[in-house]
Short mmCIF file of C-alpha atoms and ligand atoms in Angstrom, two decimals:
data_model
loop_
_atom_site.label_atom_id
_atom_site.label_comp_id
_atom_site.label_asym_id
_atom_site.label_seq_id
_atom_site.Cartn_x
_atom_site.Cartn_y
_atom_site.Cartn_z
CA MET A 44 23.13 119.81 148.39
CA LYS A 45 24.57 117.78 151.25
CA LYS A 46 25.40 119.35 154.60
CA ARG A 47 28.00 117.86 156.89
CA ASN A 48 27.05 117.52 160.55
CA GLN A 49 30.31 118.99 161.77
CA PHE A 50 32.60 121.60 160.30
CA LEU A 51 35.36 120.08 158.16
CA SER A 52 38.53 122.15 158.24
CA TYR A 53 40.68 122.67 155.12
CA GLY A 54 43.67 121.13 156.90
CA CYS A 55 44.52 119.55 160.22
CA GLN A 56 47.02 117.38 162.03
CA SER A 57 47.03 113.60 162.17
CA ILE A 58 47.94 112.46 165.68
CA ASP A 59 47.90 108.82 166.86
CA GLU A 60 48.39 107.19 170.25
CA ASP A 61 52.07 106.55 169.47
CA ASP A 62 52.62 110.30 168.99
CA ILE A 63 50.96 110.98 172.34
CA GLU A 64 53.04 108.29 174.06
CA VAL A 65 56.40 109.69 172.99
CA VAL A 66 55.47 113.19 174.13
CA VAL A 67 54.38 111.89 177.53
CA GLU A 68 57.58 109.84 177.76
CA THR A 69 59.60 112.98 177.09
CA LEU A 70 57.65 114.82 179.79
CA ARG A 71 58.89 112.18 182.24
CA SER A 72 62.48 112.47 181.00
CA PRO A 73 65.16 114.80 182.45
CA PHE A 74 64.97 117.14 179.43
CA LEU A 75 61.98 119.17 178.36
CA THR A 76 64.18 121.30 176.14
CA GLN A 77 67.81 121.31 174.94
CA GLY A 78 67.95 117.53 175.38
CA PRO A 79 68.70 114.64 173.01
CA LYS A 80 65.47 114.67 171.00
CA ILE A 81 66.28 117.81 169.07
CA LYS A 82 69.50 116.42 167.58
CA GLN A 83 67.72 113.18 166.74
CA PHE A 84 64.93 115.05 165.02
CA GLU A 85 67.37 117.24 163.08
CA GLN A 86 69.26 114.14 161.97
CA ALA A 87 66.05 112.41 160.88
CA ILE A 88 65.03 115.39 158.74
CA ALA A 89 68.52 115.83 157.25
CA ASP A 90 68.68 112.11 156.39
CA TYR A 91 65.21 112.11 154.89
CA VAL A 92 65.90 114.97 152.47
CA GLY A 93 69.56 114.05 151.93
CA ALA A 94 71.01 117.26 153.40
CA GLN A 95 74.15 117.54 155.46
CA TYR A 96 72.85 119.84 158.18
CA ALA A 97 69.54 120.66 159.83
CA VAL A 98 68.79 123.28 162.51
CA ALA A 99 65.39 123.12 164.24
CA PHE A 100 63.52 126.25 165.37
CA CYS A 101 60.47 127.09 167.47
CA ASN A 102 58.50 127.79 164.29
CA GLY A 103 58.97 128.14 160.55
CA THR A 104 58.91 131.93 160.65
CA ALA A 105 61.81 132.02 163.13
CA ALA A 106 63.63 129.59 160.83
CA LEU A 107 63.15 131.95 157.87
CA HIS A 108 64.36 134.87 160.00
CA ALA A 109 67.49 132.89 160.88
CA ALA A 110 68.07 131.99 157.22
CA CYS A 111 67.92 135.68 156.26
CA TYR A 112 70.46 136.40 159.00
CA ALA A 113 72.75 133.56 157.86
CA ALA A 114 72.52 134.80 154.26
CA GLY A 115 73.73 138.19 155.45
CA ILE A 116 70.66 140.08 154.27
CA GLY A 117 70.42 143.61 155.71
CA GLU A 118 69.56 147.23 155.11
CA GLY A 119 69.63 148.14 151.40
CA ASP A 120 69.40 144.53 150.21
CA GLU A 121 66.56 143.46 147.95
CA VAL A 122 65.03 140.00 148.22
CA ILE A 123 62.71 138.62 145.57
CA THR A 124 59.75 136.45 146.56
CA SER A 125 56.25 135.45 145.43
CA PRO A 126 53.18 137.51 146.29
CA ILE A 127 51.09 134.34 146.57
CA THR A 128 52.34 133.04 149.88
CA PHE A 129 51.86 133.35 153.59
CA ALA A 130 53.11 136.73 154.84
CA ALA A 131 56.07 135.13 156.66
CA SER A 132 57.95 134.51 153.37
CA ALA A 133 58.19 138.29 152.95
CA ASN A 134 58.18 139.39 156.60
CA CYS A 135 61.44 137.56 157.32
CA VAL A 136 63.19 139.97 154.94
CA ARG A 137 61.77 142.93 156.86
CA TYR A 138 62.98 141.49 160.19
CA VAL A 139 66.58 141.94 159.02
CA GLY A 140 65.94 145.33 157.42
CA GLY A 141 65.85 144.19 153.79
CA THR A 142 63.46 145.28 151.04
CA VAL A 143 60.93 142.82 149.62
CA VAL A 144 60.51 142.69 145.84
CA PHE A 145 57.56 140.73 144.52
CA ALA A 146 57.87 138.82 141.23
CA ASP A 147 54.72 137.56 139.54
CA ILE A 148 53.60 133.94 139.44
CA ASP A 149 53.33 131.45 136.59
CA ALA A 150 49.66 131.17 135.59
CA ASN A 151 49.84 127.36 135.38
CA THR A 152 51.78 126.34 138.49
CA TYR A 153 50.95 129.37 140.69
CA ASN A 154 54.62 129.40 141.71
CA ILE A 155 57.01 132.32 141.21
CA ASP A 156 57.87 132.70 137.52
CA PRO A 157 61.65 132.63 136.89
CA ALA A 158 61.23 135.00 133.90
CA GLU A 159 59.65 137.53 136.29
CA ILE A 160 62.51 137.03 138.77
CA ARG A 161 64.99 137.93 136.02
CA LYS A 162 63.14 141.18 135.38
CA LYS A 163 63.36 142.14 139.07
CA VAL A 164 67.08 141.51 139.63
CA THR A 165 69.05 144.73 140.30
CA PRO A 166 72.60 145.37 141.60
CA ASN A 167 71.01 145.48 145.09
CA THR A 168 69.43 142.05 144.87
CA LYS A 169 70.86 139.76 147.54
CA ALA A 170 68.57 136.73 147.64
CA ILE A 171 65.56 134.90 146.24
CA ILE A 172 62.93 133.22 148.42
CA PRO A 173 60.95 130.90 146.14
CA VAL A 174 57.90 129.30 147.75
CA ASP A 175 56.81 125.74 146.97
CA PHE A 176 53.21 126.84 146.94
CA THR A 177 50.60 124.13 147.74
CA GLY A 178 53.47 121.62 148.05
CA GLN A 179 54.57 121.82 144.42
CA PRO A 180 58.30 122.57 144.15
CA ALA A 181 59.17 125.84 142.42
CA ASP A 182 61.19 125.76 139.17
CA MET A 183 64.40 125.34 141.17
CA ASP A 184 66.90 124.58 138.39
CA THR A 185 66.06 127.81 136.61
CA ILE A 186 65.97 129.77 139.86
CA MET A 187 69.40 128.42 140.91
CA GLU A 188 70.77 129.32 137.49
CA ILE A 189 69.58 132.95 137.91
CA ALA A 190 71.05 132.96 141.42
CA ARG A 191 74.47 131.69 140.28
CA GLU A 192 74.60 134.21 137.43
CA ASN A 193 73.88 137.09 139.82
CA ASN A 194 75.60 135.85 142.97
CA LEU A 195 72.37 135.52 144.97
CA VAL A 196 71.49 133.30 147.92
CA VAL A 197 68.41 131.10 147.53
CA ILE A 198 66.26 130.35 150.58
CA GLU A 199 63.49 127.96 149.56
CA ASP A 200 60.29 128.35 151.55
CA GLY A 201 59.28 124.69 151.70
CA ALA A 202 56.63 125.22 154.39
CA HIS A 203 54.21 123.33 152.11
CA SER A 204 56.59 120.90 150.46
CA PHE A 205 58.19 118.63 153.05
CA GLY A 206 58.13 115.17 151.41
CA ALA A 207 57.61 116.53 147.89
CA GLU A 208 60.05 115.69 145.09
CA TYR A 209 61.92 117.72 142.53
CA LYS A 210 63.44 115.76 139.64
CA GLY A 211 63.43 112.54 141.62
CA LYS A 212 64.97 114.00 144.78
CA LYS A 213 63.26 115.15 147.95
CA VAL A 214 62.91 118.92 148.32
CA GLY A 215 65.68 120.19 150.61
CA THR A 216 68.98 120.22 148.74
CA GLN A 217 68.14 122.26 145.65
CA ALA A 218 68.50 125.68 147.34
CA ASP A 219 71.26 127.08 149.57
CA MET A 220 68.89 126.75 152.52
CA THR A 221 65.41 125.24 152.68
CA MET A 222 62.81 125.88 155.38
CA PHE A 223 60.13 123.44 156.45
CA SER A 224 57.28 124.30 158.85
CA PHE A 225 55.70 121.87 161.30
CA HIS A 226 52.57 123.87 162.12
CA PRO A 227 49.58 121.48 162.56
CA VAL A 228 48.22 122.00 159.03
CA LYS A 229 51.60 121.25 157.42
CA PRO A 230 52.78 117.81 156.16
CA ILE A 231 54.00 116.70 159.62
CA THR A 232 53.60 118.56 162.89
CA THR A 233 55.48 119.45 166.06
CA ALA A 234 52.59 121.76 167.15
CA GLU A 235 54.73 124.80 166.38
CA GLY A 236 58.09 124.21 164.76
CA GLY A 237 60.34 124.75 161.80
CA ILE A 238 63.72 123.75 160.43
CA ILE A 239 66.40 124.87 157.99
CA VAL A 240 68.29 122.24 156.01
CA THR A 241 71.50 123.13 154.20
CA ASN A 242 74.73 121.67 152.85
CA ASN A 243 76.66 124.83 153.76
CA GLU A 244 78.69 124.61 156.97
CA GLU A 245 79.00 128.36 157.42
CA TYR A 246 75.21 128.79 157.26
CA TYR A 247 74.87 125.88 159.68
CA GLN A 248 77.08 127.62 162.26
CA LYS A 249 75.27 130.94 161.86
CA LEU A 250 71.84 129.34 162.16
CA GLN A 251 72.82 127.73 165.45
CA LEU A 252 74.24 130.98 166.79
CA PHE A 253 71.13 132.94 165.85
CA ARG A 254 68.82 130.36 167.45
CA SER A 255 70.45 130.71 170.83
CA HIS A 256 71.05 134.41 171.66
CA GLY A 257 74.23 134.68 169.57
CA ILE A 258 76.01 132.83 172.36
CA GLU A 259 78.86 130.39 171.71
CA GLN A 260 81.93 128.81 173.22
CA THR A 261 85.03 130.57 171.86
CA GLU A 262 88.75 130.04 172.34
CA TYR A 263 88.61 132.82 174.88
CA SER A 264 86.00 130.91 176.93
CA ALA A 265 88.36 127.92 177.25
CA ASP A 266 90.98 130.19 178.82
CA GLN A 267 88.51 131.59 181.29
CA GLY A 268 87.01 128.31 182.51
CA GLY A 269 84.22 125.86 181.85
CA TRP A 270 81.40 128.27 182.74
CA TYR A 271 82.49 130.96 180.34
CA TYR A 272 80.67 131.64 177.09
CA GLU A 273 80.60 134.65 174.81
CA MET A 274 77.78 136.45 173.06
CA THR A 275 79.37 137.31 169.73
CA ASP A 276 76.29 138.61 167.90
CA LEU A 277 72.71 139.58 168.63
CA GLY A 278 70.63 136.41 168.48
CA TYR A 279 67.25 135.23 169.75
CA ASN A 280 65.77 132.41 171.76
CA TYR A 281 64.30 130.54 168.80
CA ARG A 282 64.89 127.00 170.10
CA MET A 283 62.61 124.02 169.61
CA THR A 284 61.74 122.01 172.75
CA ASP A 285 62.38 118.29 173.27
CA LEU A 286 58.62 117.78 173.52
CA GLN A 287 58.20 119.19 170.01
CA ALA A 288 61.14 117.22 168.65
CA ALA A 289 59.81 113.97 170.16
CA LEU A 290 56.48 114.56 168.44
CA GLY A 291 58.30 115.37 165.21
CA LEU A 292 60.35 112.16 165.35
CA SER A 293 57.21 110.12 165.81
CA GLN A 294 55.50 111.95 162.93
CA MET A 295 58.55 111.35 160.71
CA ALA A 296 57.89 107.62 160.80
CA LYS A 297 54.63 108.30 158.94
CA ILE A 298 55.60 110.99 156.43
CA ASP A 299 55.52 108.75 153.37
CA THR A 300 52.04 107.43 154.14
CA PHE A 301 50.85 110.96 154.86
CA ILE A 302 52.09 112.20 151.49
CA GLN A 303 50.72 109.15 149.70
CA GLN A 304 47.26 109.78 151.13
CA ARG A 305 47.39 113.45 150.16
CA ARG A 306 48.34 112.45 146.61
CA GLU A 307 45.35 110.10 146.47
CA ILE A 308 42.96 112.85 147.58
CA ALA A 309 44.44 115.27 145.02
CA ALA A 310 44.09 112.65 142.26
CA PHE A 311 40.46 112.12 143.27
CA TYR A 312 39.69 115.86 143.04
CA THR A 313 41.50 116.25 139.71
CA GLU A 314 39.67 113.28 138.24
CA ALA A 315 36.33 114.66 139.46
CA PHE A 316 36.83 118.25 138.30
CA GLN A 317 39.10 118.22 135.27
CA ASP A 318 36.34 118.12 132.68
CA ILE A 319 33.90 120.43 134.44
CA GLU A 320 33.25 123.75 132.73
CA GLY A 321 34.05 126.68 134.98
CA ILE A 322 36.74 124.81 136.94
CA ILE A 323 40.48 124.86 136.36
CA VAL A 324 42.37 122.12 138.20
CA PRO A 325 45.99 122.65 139.33
CA GLN A 326 48.77 121.72 136.90
CA GLN A 327 52.12 120.22 137.80
CA LEU A 328 55.49 121.38 136.56
CA GLU A 329 57.22 118.52 134.76
CA GLY A 330 59.63 116.66 136.99
CA THR A 331 57.91 117.64 140.24
CA ASN A 332 55.83 115.49 142.54
CA SER A 333 53.82 117.68 144.88
CA GLY A 334 53.21 116.83 148.52
CA TRP A 335 49.75 118.41 148.16
CA HIS A 336 49.66 120.53 151.29
CA LEU A 337 46.81 122.40 149.57
CA TYR A 338 44.47 121.56 146.72
CA MET A 339 43.28 124.67 144.91
CA LEU A 340 40.74 125.19 142.15
CA GLN A 341 40.19 128.24 140.00
CA LEU A 342 36.53 129.08 139.45
CA GLU A 343 35.45 130.85 136.29
CA GLY A 344 32.09 132.35 135.41
CA ILE A 345 30.80 132.07 138.98
CA SER A 346 31.34 134.18 142.06
CA ARG A 347 34.07 132.69 144.26
CA LYS A 348 32.47 134.43 147.25
CA PHE A 349 29.15 132.73 146.51
CA VAL A 350 30.74 129.28 146.30
CA PHE A 351 32.80 129.95 149.43
CA GLU A 352 29.77 131.04 151.46
CA GLN A 353 27.56 128.21 150.24
CA MET A 354 30.21 125.60 151.02
CA ARG A 355 30.82 127.09 154.46
CA SER A 356 27.08 126.99 155.16
CA LEU A 357 27.27 123.26 154.37
CA ASN A 358 30.01 122.93 157.03
CA ILE A 359 32.75 122.41 154.47
CA GLY A 360 35.83 124.46 155.32
CA VAL A 361 36.85 125.76 151.93
CA HIS A 362 39.38 128.56 152.18
CA VAL A 363 41.49 130.92 150.04
CA HIS A 364 45.30 130.88 150.04
CA TYR A 365 46.51 133.62 149.82
CA ILE A 366 45.65 137.29 149.56
CA PRO A 367 48.57 138.82 147.57
CA VAL A 368 51.02 139.77 150.32
CA TYR A 369 51.52 143.36 149.13
CA TRP A 370 47.77 144.05 149.40
CA HIS A 371 48.07 143.97 153.19
CA PRO A 372 47.98 147.43 154.81
CA TYR A 373 51.51 147.02 156.21
CA TYR A 374 53.01 146.57 152.73
CA LYS A 375 50.63 149.09 151.17
CA GLU A 376 51.96 151.70 153.58
CA GLN A 377 55.47 150.90 152.37
CA GLY A 378 54.44 151.98 148.88
CA TYR A 379 53.57 148.68 147.16
CA GLU A 380 50.75 149.35 144.71
CA ARG A 381 48.08 147.13 143.30
CA GLY A 382 48.85 145.81 139.85
CA ILE A 383 52.54 145.02 140.33
CA CYS A 384 51.87 141.29 139.88
CA PRO A 385 48.80 141.16 137.59
CA ILE A 386 48.77 137.38 137.08
CA ALA A 387 48.84 136.78 140.83
CA GLU A 388 46.01 139.25 141.35
CA MET A 389 43.85 137.69 138.63
CA TRP A 390 44.55 134.22 139.94
CA TYR A 391 43.67 135.24 143.49
CA GLU A 392 40.16 136.39 142.48
CA LYS A 393 39.35 132.89 141.20
CA ALA A 394 41.15 130.70 143.73
CA LEU A 395 39.47 128.36 146.17
CA THR A 396 41.11 125.86 148.55
CA LEU A 397 39.36 122.52 149.10
CA PRO A 398 39.91 120.50 152.28
CA ILE A 399 42.82 118.07 152.06
CA HIS A 400 44.11 116.15 155.07
CA LEU A 401 44.21 112.70 156.60
CA ASN A 402 41.11 112.93 158.75
CA MET A 403 38.78 112.98 155.75
CA THR A 404 36.62 110.08 154.67
CA VAL A 405 35.71 108.94 151.17
CA GLU A 406 32.23 110.23 151.93
CA ASP A 407 33.60 113.70 152.75
CA LEU A 408 35.30 113.77 149.37
CA SER A 409 32.21 112.79 147.45
CA ILE A 410 30.09 115.35 149.35
CA ILE A 411 32.58 118.09 148.49
CA VAL A 412 32.66 117.14 144.80
CA SER A 413 28.90 116.84 144.42
CA ASN A 414 28.24 120.13 146.23
CA ILE A 415 30.70 122.05 144.07
CA LYS A 416 29.24 120.56 140.91
CA GLU A 417 25.74 121.41 142.12
CA LEU A 418 26.70 125.02 142.88
CA LEU A 419 28.20 125.48 139.43
CA LYS A 420 24.84 124.52 137.89
CA GLN A 421 23.02 127.31 139.68
CA PRO A 422 21.88 130.26 137.56
CA LYS A 423 24.54 132.95 137.35
C1 PLP B 658 53.23 128.14 157.46
C2 PLP B 658 54.07 128.95 156.56
C3 PLP B 658 55.19 129.67 157.01
C4 PLP B 658 55.52 129.90 158.45
O1 PLP B 658 55.59 128.78 159.22
P1 PLP B 658 55.21 128.82 160.78
O2 PLP B 658 55.76 127.53 161.27
O3 PLP B 658 53.71 128.90 160.86
O4 PLP B 658 55.86 130.00 161.38
C5 PLP B 658 55.99 130.28 156.06
N1 PLP B 658 55.71 130.23 154.76
C6 PLP B 658 54.62 129.57 154.30
C7 PLP B 658 54.37 129.54 152.83
C8 PLP B 658 53.76 128.93 155.18
O5 PLP B 658 52.67 128.32 154.72
#
């Protein structure tokens, strides 16, 4: 077994001197927030994914909250999402008073299974929040078909999938609204940050209103004078700063190399593990090209906890993404019971995240592979 000298995290940012320079430059500029960088950043993201509009937020969770508001989700509305995701994909529905309905995952892709979505649609269903888990796009054509048949809004949680492709196009225009997160572990970073991209002008207006207190210039304000604005709905201060947007713009210049390097690491892992007994490597849905935010194995015939603890003791930051959302005490108290998504629960027991990011060396990769292989040989 080989121990690393320092702890290797499962994910982390990639920041160069040019990123640092633009942030410092912005610090010296007249605008720390609400300046020109935000629009530029929004435009860069919209152009990259081929969407008409982009609205940046202080984080991805705020962006999801805003999308739920724009979609008109409220009390009595049901929203279907995956149980294998970060809690924010479900919490955003609760923020606006909606009810979360969990649909089970597909055993091969670990993404929400459209057949399970169909089973969960009721007359109260208002929206679907598919998650592009690990960076692999969800089965969007089928999900959009279900949505159109039932008059539902689709908010794609693309926190993992910025830069990924679905049927030859970048993720970002398949759903009614798509969220990307720029937390440091995500494909590019703005420290904290998030964005919604959409082709729908009405959503675009609502997202902007919600981001800034529900305040806008109306016809009435023009009558009153240049200082006059109106608060027409209850919004929040969910704005991104110019410092964050400047960092994001600088990171954008590198997105394709970032994704390329993640794909190379994923290919290395798959090659190393695909024929090993006791390991299941992740499969890709046809027509998708993952951005590989996460690389996850399933371990069979060996304790996941044992492998996790051994790897951690070797300073390798394996992790597990995610505990089924409805297992958390908050959701349990709302009446969600174990067993509602059996495939997700079975998958969770076997899942293990391996480190994947741009600050890893070839040696790190070979240490990880040889240690896992070694652990699997141990008596069970
Ligand atoms: C990171 C993440 C979010 C939330 O993004 P933040 O920017 O951290 O608020 C939402 N959904 C998923 C699946 C995520 O991984």
